PDB file of C-alpha atoms in Angstrom:
ATOM      1  CA  MET A   1      66.097  37.424 -49.897  1.00 48.00           C
ATOM      2  CA  THR A   2      63.946  40.154 -48.085  1.00 51.00           C
ATOM      3  CA  ALA A   3      65.691  42.347 -44.984  1.00 48.00           C
ATOM      4  CA  ALA A   4      62.156  40.883 -43.136  1.00 48.00           C
ATOM      5  CA  GLY A   5      63.164  37.552 -44.269  1.00 51.00           C
ATOM      6  CA  ALA A   6      66.926  37.894 -43.083  1.00 47.00           C
ATOM      7  CA  GLY A   7      65.662  39.620 -39.743  1.00 49.00           C
ATOM      8  CA  THR A   8      62.968  36.772 -39.038  1.00 55.00           C
ATOM      9  CA  ASP A   9      65.702  34.014 -40.047  1.00 55.00           C
ATOM     10  CA  ARG A  10      68.385  35.606 -37.183  1.00 58.00           C
ATOM     11  CA  ALA A  11      65.499  35.853 -34.894  1.00 56.00           C
ATOM     12  CA  ARG A  12      64.928  32.170 -35.615  1.00 62.00           C
ATOM     13  CA  SER A  13      68.607  30.880 -34.883  1.00 66.00           C
ATOM     14  CA  SER A  14      68.656  33.255 -31.999  1.00 81.00           C
ATOM     15  CA  TRP A  15      65.787  31.894 -30.115  1.00 86.00           C
ATOM     16  CA  SER A  16      67.162  28.133 -31.435  1.00 86.00           C
ATOM     17  CA  ASN A  17      70.790  29.120 -30.025  1.00 90.00           C
ATOM     18  CA  LEU A  18      69.141  30.560 -26.190  1.00 90.00           C
ATOM     19  CA  LEU A  19      67.143  26.997 -26.402  1.00 89.00           C
ATOM     20  CA  ARG A  20      70.309  25.177 -27.170  1.00 90.00           C
ATOM     21  CA  THR A  21      72.060  26.709 -24.119  1.00 92.00           C
ATOM     22  CA  TRP A  22      68.986  26.652 -21.558  1.00 91.00           C
ATOM     23  CA  ARG A  23      68.575  23.065 -21.944  1.00 89.00           C
ATOM     24  CA  GLU A  24      72.306  22.615 -21.642  1.00 90.00           C
ATOM     25  CA  LEU A  25      72.450  24.647 -18.372  1.00 90.00           C
ATOM     26  CA  ASP A  26      73.313  22.938 -15.023  1.00 90.00           C
ATOM     27  CA  VAL A  27      70.717  25.022 -12.992  1.00 90.00           C
ATOM     28  CA  PRO A  28      71.531  24.886  -8.978  1.00 89.00           C
ATOM     29  CA  GLU A  29      68.491  22.560  -7.428  1.00 87.00           C
ATOM     30  CA  GLY A  30      65.503  25.014  -6.782  1.00 86.00           C
ATOM     31  CA  TRP A  31      66.904  27.641  -8.843  1.00 91.00           C
ATOM     32  CA  ARG A  32      64.712  28.293 -12.664  1.00 91.00           C
ATOM     33  CA  ALA A  33      66.118  29.497 -15.766  1.00 93.00           C
ATOM     34  CA  GLU A  34      63.804  31.573 -18.422  1.00 93.00           C
ATOM     35  CA  ILE A  35      64.418  33.049 -21.389  1.00 93.00           C
ATOM     36  CA  GLY A  36      63.064  36.745 -22.388  1.00 90.00           C
ATOM     37  CA  ASP A  37      64.825  39.989 -23.874  1.00 87.00           C
ATOM     38  CA  GLY A  38      67.165  37.762 -25.619  1.00 88.00           C
ATOM     39  CA  ARG A  39      69.008  36.361 -22.317  1.00 91.00           C
ATOM     40  CA  ILE A  40      68.523  33.797 -19.798  1.00 94.00           C
ATOM     41  CA  GLN A  41      67.982  34.965 -16.800  1.00 93.00           C
ATOM     42  CA  LEU A  42      68.964  32.597 -13.567  1.00 93.00           C
ATOM     43  CA  ILE A  43      65.902  32.967 -10.874  1.00 90.00           C
ATOM     44  CA  PRO A  44      66.408  31.660  -7.401  1.00 89.00           C
ATOM     45  CA  PRO A  45      64.633  29.800  -5.204  1.00 88.00           C
ATOM     46  CA  PRO A  46      61.266  31.017  -4.115  1.00 85.00           C
ATOM     47  CA  PRO A  47      60.864  31.840   0.123  1.00 86.00           C
ATOM     48  CA  MET A  48      58.556  29.460   2.147  1.00 88.00           C
ATOM     49  CA  GLY A  49      55.500  31.447   1.629  1.00 87.00           C
ATOM     50  CA  HIS A  50      55.342  30.387  -2.303  1.00 90.00           C
ATOM     51  CA  HIS A  51      54.947  27.039  -1.725  1.00 90.00           C
ATOM     52  CA  VAL A  52      52.628  27.393   1.085  1.00 92.00           C
ATOM     53  CA  ILE A  53      50.269  29.231  -1.760  1.00 94.00           C
ATOM     54  CA  VAL A  54      50.986  26.715  -4.649  1.00 94.00           C
ATOM     55  CA  GLY A  55      50.207  24.100  -2.130  1.00 92.00           C
ATOM     56  CA  GLU A  56      47.124  25.740  -1.223  1.00 93.00           C
ATOM     57  CA  VAL A  57      46.215  26.510  -5.214  1.00 95.00           C
ATOM     58  CA  ARG A  58      46.723  23.128  -6.424  1.00 93.00           C
ATOM     59  CA  ARG A  59      44.589  21.693  -3.413  1.00 92.00           C
ATOM     60  CA  SER A  60      42.024  23.454  -4.409  1.00 92.00           C
ATOM     61  CA  LEU A  61      42.359  22.737  -8.111  1.00 93.00           C
ATOM     62  CA  TYR A  62      42.656  19.189  -7.844  1.00 89.00           C
ATOM     63  CA  GLY A  63      39.204  18.790  -6.074  1.00 83.00           C
ATOM     64  CA  ASN A  64      37.715  19.444  -8.899  1.00 87.00           C
ATOM     65  CA  LEU A  65      40.259  19.098 -12.129  1.00 91.00           C
ATOM     66  CA  PRO A  66      39.225  16.878 -14.896  1.00 88.00           C
ATOM     67  CA  ASP A  67      41.130  13.737 -15.335  1.00 89.00           C
ATOM     68  CA  ALA A  68      42.447  15.227 -18.770  1.00 94.00           C
ATOM     69  CA  LEU A  69      44.046  17.838 -16.945  1.00 95.00           C
ATOM     70  CA  GLY A  70      47.139  18.047 -14.178  1.00 94.00           C
ATOM     71  CA  ALA A  71      48.663  20.508 -12.052  1.00 95.00           C
ATOM     72  CA  HIS A  72      52.548  21.106 -12.434  1.00 94.00           C
ATOM     73  CA  GLN A  73      55.326  22.744 -10.856  1.00 90.00           C
ATOM     74  CA  THR A  74      58.285  23.779 -12.567  1.00 83.00           C
ATOM     75  CA  LEU A  75      56.997  23.081 -15.986  1.00 92.00           C
ATOM     76  CA  SER A  76      58.391  25.140 -18.447  1.00 95.00           C
ATOM     77  CA  VAL A  77      56.482  27.252 -21.039  1.00 97.00           C
ATOM     78  CA  HIS A  78      57.673  29.403 -24.108  1.00 94.00           C
ATOM     79  CA  VAL A  79      55.711  32.147 -25.883  1.00 94.00           C
ATOM     80  CA  ALA A  80      56.891  31.191 -29.446  1.00 85.00           C
ATOM     81  CA  SER A  81      55.410  34.639 -30.712  1.00 87.00           C
ATOM     82  CA  LEU A  82      57.140  36.635 -28.269  1.00 91.00           C
ATOM     83  CA  GLY A  83      60.811  34.357 -28.050  1.00 91.00           C
ATOM     84  CA  ARG A  84      60.172  33.945 -24.273  1.00 94.00           C
ATOM     85  CA  LEU A  85      60.098  31.071 -22.224  1.00 96.00           C
ATOM     86  CA  TYR A  86      58.803  31.058 -18.362  1.00 96.00           C
ATOM     87  CA  VAL A  87      58.691  28.637 -15.730  1.00 95.00           C
ATOM     88  CA  PRO A  88      55.602  29.703 -13.603  1.00 96.00           C
ATOM     89  CA  HIS A  89      54.691  28.693 -10.399  1.00 95.00           C
ATOM     90  CA  LEU A  90      51.940  26.223 -11.748  1.00 96.00           C
ATOM     91  CA  VAL A  91      50.578  25.281 -14.576  1.00 97.00           C
ATOM     92  CA  VAL A  92      47.440  23.574 -15.571  1.00 97.00           C
ATOM     93  CA  MET A  93      48.259  21.488 -18.644  1.00 97.00           C
ATOM     94  CA  PRO A  94      46.340  18.158 -20.850  1.00 96.00           C
ATOM     95  CA  THR A  95      47.675  15.367 -19.316  1.00 94.00           C
ATOM     96  CA  ALA A  96      48.048  14.100 -22.881  1.00 95.00           C
ATOM     97  CA  LEU A  97      50.784  16.602 -23.871  1.00 95.00           C
ATOM     98  CA  VAL A  98      52.866  16.046 -20.660  1.00 93.00           C
ATOM     99  CA  ASP A  99      52.702  12.525 -21.172  1.00 91.00           C
ATOM    100  CA  ALA A 100      53.871  12.595 -24.656  1.00 91.00           C
ATOM    101  CA  ALA A 101      56.743  14.366 -24.314  1.00 87.00           C
ATOM    102  CA  ASP A 102      59.940  12.972 -24.192  1.00 82.00           C
ATOM    103  CA  PRO A 103      60.955  12.288 -20.609  1.00 80.00           C
ATOM    104  CA  GLU A 104      65.006  12.620 -21.066  1.00 77.00           C
ATOM    105  CA  VAL A 105      64.661  16.135 -22.858  1.00 77.00           C
ATOM    106  CA  ASN A 106      64.232  19.505 -21.474  1.00 77.00           C
ATOM    107  CA  HIS A 107      61.485  20.285 -23.728  1.00 81.00           C
ATOM    108  CA  PRO A 108      59.439  23.851 -23.156  1.00 91.00           C
ATOM    109  CA  MET A 109      55.552  22.801 -23.149  1.00 95.00           C
ATOM    110  CA  ASP A 110      53.843  25.696 -25.893  1.00 96.00           C
ATOM    111  CA  ALA A 111      51.682  27.934 -23.534  1.00 97.00           C
ATOM    112  CA  ALA A 112      49.239  28.091 -25.796  1.00 96.00           C
ATOM    113  CA  ASP A 113      48.139  24.443 -24.422  1.00 97.00           C
ATOM    114  CA  ALA A 114      48.018  25.464 -20.984  1.00 97.00           C
ATOM    115  CA  ARG A 115      45.041  26.099 -19.052  1.00 97.00           C
ATOM    116  CA  LEU A 116      45.859  27.811 -16.272  1.00 98.00           C
ATOM    117  CA  VAL A 117      48.777  29.514 -15.234  1.00 98.00           C
ATOM    118  CA  ALA A 118      49.193  30.639 -11.825  1.00 97.00           C
ATOM    119  CA  GLU A 119      52.380  33.188 -10.776  1.00 97.00           C
ATOM    120  CA  ILE A 120      53.391  34.522  -7.425  1.00 96.00           C
ATOM    121  CA  THR A 121      55.094  37.668  -7.252  1.00 95.00           C
ATOM    122  CA  SER A 122      58.399  38.487  -4.941  1.00 91.00           C
ATOM    123  CA  GLN A 123      59.782  41.920  -4.395  1.00 86.00           C
ATOM    124  CA  GLY A 124      62.751  41.550  -7.171  1.00 84.00           C
ATOM    125  CA  ASN A 125      60.115  40.027 -10.187  1.00 85.00           C
ATOM    126  CA  ALA A 126      56.899  41.619  -9.436  1.00 92.00           C
ATOM    127  CA  ARG A 127      56.378  43.801 -12.140  1.00 92.00           C
ATOM    128  CA  ASP A 128      57.317  41.281 -14.376  1.00 93.00           C
ATOM    129  CA  ASP A 129      54.633  39.336 -13.033  1.00 95.00           C
ATOM    130  CA  ARG A 130      52.478  42.228 -13.679  1.00 96.00           C
ATOM    131  CA  THR A 131      53.222  43.079 -16.841  1.00 96.00           C
ATOM    132  CA  LYS A 132      55.652  41.037 -18.872  1.00 95.00           C
ATOM    133  CA  LYS A 133      54.382  37.513 -18.321  1.00 97.00           C
ATOM    134  CA  TYR A 134      50.879  39.281 -17.941  1.00 97.00           C
ATOM    135  CA  ARG A 135      51.247  40.004 -21.699  1.00 97.00           C
ATOM    136  CA  ALA A 136      52.775  36.903 -23.384  1.00 97.00           C
ATOM    137  CA  TYR A 137      50.531  34.881 -21.352  1.00 98.00           C
ATOM    138  CA  ALA A 138      47.741  36.768 -23.052  1.00 98.00           C
ATOM    139  CA  ARG A 139      49.302  36.392 -26.387  1.00 96.00           C
ATOM    140  CA  ALA A 140      49.672  33.083 -26.028  1.00 97.00           C
ATOM    141  CA  GLY A 141      46.245  32.856 -25.172  1.00 97.00           C
ATOM    142  CA  VAL A 142      46.057  31.108 -22.258  1.00 98.00           C
ATOM    143  CA  PRO A 143      42.419  31.346 -20.618  1.00 98.00           C
ATOM    144  CA  VAL A 144      43.073  31.681 -17.133  1.00 98.00           C
ATOM    145  CA  TYR A 145      46.519  33.763 -15.485  1.00 98.00           C
ATOM    146  CA  LEU A 146      46.355  33.643 -11.843  1.00 98.00           C
ATOM    147  CA  LEU A 147      48.339  36.776 -10.508  1.00 98.00           C
ATOM    148  CA  ILE A 148      48.967  36.191  -6.927  1.00 97.00           C
ATOM    149  CA  ASP A 149      51.089  39.228  -5.793  1.00 96.00           C
ATOM    150  CA  ARG A 150      51.778  39.928  -2.013  1.00 93.00           C
ATOM    151  CA  PHE A 151      53.336  43.074  -3.076  1.00 93.00           C
ATOM    152  CA  ASP A 152      50.368  45.062  -4.573  1.00 94.00           C
ATOM    153  CA  THR A 153      50.148  48.526  -3.441  1.00 93.00           C
ATOM    154  CA  ARG A 154      46.567  47.582  -2.586  1.00 93.00           C
ATOM    155  CA  GLY A 155      47.781  45.339  -0.454  1.00 95.00           C
ATOM    156  CA  PRO A 156      48.727  41.494  -0.664  1.00 96.00           C
ATOM    157  CA  MET A 157      46.057  40.542  -3.534  1.00 97.00           C
ATOM    158  CA  SER A 158      45.229  37.885  -5.706  1.00 97.00           C
ATOM    159  CA  THR A 159      43.699  38.508  -9.118  1.00 98.00           C
ATOM    160  CA  VAL A 160      42.243  35.979 -11.842  1.00 98.00           C
ATOM    161  CA  PHE A 161      42.658  37.163 -15.477  1.00 98.00           C
ATOM    162  CA  THR A 162      40.376  35.954 -18.587  1.00 98.00           C
ATOM    163  CA  GLU A 163      39.277  36.309 -22.011  1.00 98.00           C
ATOM    164  CA  PRO A 164      43.097  37.087 -23.337  1.00 97.00           C
ATOM    165  CA  ASN A 165      43.685  39.061 -26.676  1.00 94.00           C
ATOM    166  CA  GLU A 166      45.580  39.190 -28.991  1.00 88.00           C
ATOM    167  CA  ASP A 167      46.710  42.417 -28.548  1.00 93.00           C
ATOM    168  CA  GLY A 168      48.563  41.173 -25.250  1.00 94.00           C
ATOM    169  CA  THR A 169      45.698  42.250 -22.725  1.00 97.00           C
ATOM    170  CA  TYR A 170      42.865  40.370 -20.625  1.00 98.00           C
ATOM    171  CA  LYS A 171      39.210  41.368 -21.104  1.00 97.00           C
ATOM    172  CA  ARG A 172      38.167  40.500 -17.659  1.00 97.00           C
ATOM    173  CA  SER A 173      40.394  40.188 -14.244  1.00 97.00           C
ATOM    174  CA  ASP A 174      38.426  39.755 -10.613  1.00 97.00           C
ATOM    175  CA  ALA A 175      40.928  40.879  -7.825  1.00 97.00           C
ATOM    176  CA  VAL A 176      40.083  39.958  -3.489  1.00 97.00           C
ATOM    177  CA  PRO A 177      42.650  40.918  -1.190  1.00 97.00           C
ATOM    178  CA  PHE A 178      44.231  37.999   1.009  1.00 96.00           C
ATOM    179  CA  GLY A 179      42.209  36.533   3.047  1.00 95.00           C
ATOM    180  CA  LYS A 180      38.755  36.730   0.343  1.00 96.00           C
ATOM    181  CA  PRO A 181      37.530  33.982  -1.633  1.00 95.00           C
ATOM    182  CA  LEU A 182      38.267  34.193  -5.247  1.00 96.00           C
ATOM    183  CA  ALA A 183      36.739  32.220  -8.365  1.00 95.00           C
ATOM    184  CA  LEU A 184      38.127  30.521 -10.775  1.00 95.00           C
ATOM    185  CA  PRO A 185      36.151  29.808 -14.049  1.00 94.00           C
ATOM    186  CA  GLY A 186      35.447  26.489 -15.946  1.00 90.00           C
ATOM    187  CA  PRO A 187      36.881  23.787 -16.170  1.00 92.00           C
ATOM    188  CA  PHE A 188      37.824  24.561 -12.888  1.00 92.00           C
ATOM    189  CA  ASP A 189      34.903  25.821 -11.583  1.00 92.00           C
ATOM    190  CA  VAL A 190      36.942  26.193  -7.674  1.00 93.00           C
ATOM    191  CA  THR A 191      37.051  29.030  -5.092  1.00 94.00           C
ATOM    192  CA  LEU A 192      39.979  29.905  -3.427  1.00 94.00           C
ATOM    193  CA  ASP A 193      40.413  30.211   0.021  1.00 91.00           C
ATOM    194  CA  THR A 194      42.848  33.172   0.275  1.00 94.00           C
ATOM    195  CA  GLU A 195      42.590  33.078   3.384  1.00 92.00           C
ATOM    196  CA  ALA A 196      45.891  30.706   4.530  1.00 87.00           C
ATOM    197  CA  PHE A 197      47.678  32.264   2.237  1.00 92.00           C
ATOM    198  CA  PRO A 198      50.820  34.022   3.935  1.00 89.00           C
ATOM    199  CA  THR A 199      51.422  38.078   3.423  1.00 77.00           C
TER     200      THR A 199
END
């Protein structure tokens, strides 16, 4: 076996061990467990402002969401090529894929199947949402990444990233400050009213 092949086998084994441990974790209610950089990280429950924002985004999406898609909170997604597993604040995923998953197994969905991923920054994780998760979702080919950044240096901003590249970037980004409308592209074709987002 070549050194490269042995390295790939070790990476697979490490990922399998991390995923097994992640599945067996007894995570406190409201907390989330994510995998990144070869370790499992526990993330505390978000502040109340997150719930308000997620509720507003879901309300907007459901007004025009195709029947074949569902908007889910706390649905875990993995980026296989990077060995990462995230639990975004909101994921739009084909309903058939979610329905087909074993309801008794905590099994992450493939991020490549997501149609939209939304993350809302907290002071402690804003950098990860802006960099690591941005790159991971782009690498996975997530067509729409919605970043709601309450701690942007320019003031609270909502940004929609589209047209992902395999190099881990998005070709397009449209950003608006809280209080201004933000258009989401098809198949959503809705405008988010960010005025209701708490700062």
